[in-house]
Amino acid sequence: MVALYLLLGSECSHGALLLPSTFGTSSLGTTMSGHYDYLLMLYGLTNAPAVFQAFINEIFKDLINKYVITYIDNILIYSTSYNNHIHNVRTVLTRLLQHQLYVKAEKCEFHKDTITFLGYIISQRGV
């Protein structure tokens, strides 16, 4: 059995997340000069990481625990064969692009048989 891993790091992890138009008015702010909606979710705002995690979970809801594990801006893709891995990676990257999310190449680790994810070393033998 072959185990292949890919770790993706999101471009928006250290700044702000562009809010999708379907996000609604939950980011609405009121000032003396009027009502405003944020176009970006700043990570300094209360619950921003939790909201981003919910957004990521919604994007990958049918893939999580099949071949994807997510934690905020970390996405782990795991596969048992090279051909499946290529398909899985392409599916995840396509979903990210559809939602205008991007990855930083320097934060990614491609086609590894052992990988560190959230401080754990993961390999074909387990954690």
Coordinates of C-alpha atoms in Angstrom, one line a residue:
M1 CA 0.0 0.0 0.0
V2 CA 1.2 3.5 -0.9
A3 CA 0.3 6.6 1.1
L4 CA 0.8 10.0 -0.5
Y5 CA 0.2 13.3 1.3
L6 CA 0.0 16.9 0.3
L7 CA -0.1 19.8 2.7
L8 CA -1.6 23.1 1.4
G9 CA -1.1 26.4 3.1
S10 CA -3.6 29.1 2.3
E11 CA -2.6 32.5 0.9
C12 CA -5.1 34.3 3.3
S13 CA -3.7 32.8 6.5
H14 CA -1.8 36.0 7.6
G15 CA -4.1 38.8 6.7
A16 CA -7.6 38.9 5.6
L17 CA -10.2 36.7 3.8
L18 CA -12.2 38.2 1.0
L19 CA -15.8 37.6 2.0
P20 CA -18.0 35.9 -0.6
S21 CA -21.1 37.7 -1.8
T22 CA -23.2 34.8 -0.2
F23 CA -21.8 35.6 3.3
G24 CA -24.7 37.9 4.1
T25 CA -24.7 40.8 6.5
S26 CA -23.1 39.2 9.5
S27 CA -20.1 41.5 9.2
L28 CA -22.2 44.6 9.1
G29 CA -20.8 47.6 11.0
T30 CA -22.7 50.7 12.1
T31 CA -21.1 54.1 12.6
M32 CA -22.6 57.5 13.0
S33 CA -22.1 58.1 9.2
G34 CA -24.0 54.9 8.1
H35 CA -24.1 51.1 7.9
Y36 CA -21.2 49.3 6.3
D37 CA -20.4 45.7 5.2
Y38 CA -16.8 44.5 5.4
L39 CA -15.4 43.2 2.1
L40 CA -12.6 41.5 4.0
M41 CA -12.7 39.5 7.2
L42 CA -9.7 40.6 9.3
Y43 CA -8.3 37.9 11.5
G44 CA -8.2 40.3 14.4
L45 CA -12.0 40.3 14.5
T46 CA -13.8 38.2 17.1
N47 CA -14.6 34.7 15.8
A48 CA -12.8 35.2 12.5
P49 CA -10.9 31.9 12.7
A50 CA -14.1 30.0 13.6
V51 CA -16.0 31.6 10.7
F52 CA -13.1 30.8 8.3
Q53 CA -13.1 27.2 9.5
A54 CA -16.8 26.9 8.9
F55 CA -16.3 28.4 5.4
I56 CA -13.6 25.8 4.6
N57 CA -15.7 23.0 6.1
E58 CA -18.6 24.0 3.8
I59 CA -16.3 24.0 0.7
F60 CA -15.0 20.5 1.5
K61 CA -17.9 19.0 3.3
D62 CA -18.2 16.0 0.9
L63 CA -14.4 15.4 0.9
I64 CA -13.6 15.7 4.6
N65 CA -12.5 12.3 6.1
K66 CA -12.6 10.8 2.6
Y67 CA -9.3 12.2 1.5
V68 CA -9.1 15.7 3.0
I69 CA -8.5 17.0 6.6
T70 CA -8.7 20.7 7.2
Y71 CA -7.7 22.9 10.1
I72 CA -8.2 26.7 9.5
D73 CA -5.8 27.3 6.6
N74 CA -4.1 23.9 6.6
I75 CA -5.4 21.3 4.2
L76 CA -4.1 17.8 4.2
I77 CA -4.8 15.6 1.2
Y78 CA -4.1 11.9 1.5
S79 CA -4.3 9.1 -1.1
T80 CA -3.5 5.4 -1.4
S81 CA -2.2 5.6 -5.0
Y82 CA -0.5 8.1 -7.3
N83 CA -3.4 8.3 -9.7
N84 CA -5.9 8.9 -6.9
H85 CA -3.6 11.5 -5.5
I86 CA -3.4 13.5 -8.7
H87 CA -7.2 13.4 -9.0
N88 CA -7.7 14.4 -5.3
V89 CA -5.2 17.3 -5.5
R90 CA -6.9 18.5 -8.7
T91 CA -10.3 18.4 -7.0
V92 CA -9.2 20.3 -4.0
L93 CA -7.3 23.0 -5.9
T94 CA -10.3 23.4 -8.2
R95 CA -12.6 24.0 -5.2
L96 CA -10.2 26.5 -3.8
L97 CA -10.1 28.4 -7.1
Q98 CA -13.9 28.3 -7.4
H99 CA -14.1 30.1 -4.0
Q100 CA -11.3 32.5 -4.9
L101 CA -8.9 31.0 -2.3
Y102 CA -5.3 30.5 -3.2
V103 CA -2.3 28.6 -1.8
K104 CA 1.3 29.7 -1.3
A105 CA 3.6 27.3 -3.1
E106 CA 6.3 27.8 -0.5
K107 CA 3.9 26.6 2.3
C108 CA 3.0 23.5 0.3
E109 CA 4.5 20.0 0.6
F110 CA 3.8 17.9 -2.5
H111 CA 3.8 14.1 -2.9
K112 CA 5.3 13.1 0.5
D113 CA 5.1 9.7 2.1
T114 CA 5.6 11.2 5.5
I115 CA 4.3 14.7 6.6
T116 CA 4.0 16.8 9.7
F117 CA 0.5 18.1 10.2
L118 CA -0.4 20.2 13.2
G119 CA 2.6 19.0 15.0
Y120 CA 2.0 15.3 14.3
I121 CA 4.1 13.1 12.0
I122 CA 1.8 11.2 9.7
S123 CA 3.0 8.3 7.6
Q124 CA 1.7 5.0 6.1
R125 CA 2.2 3.4 9.5
G126 CA 0.0 5.9 11.2
V127 CA 0.4 8.9 13.5

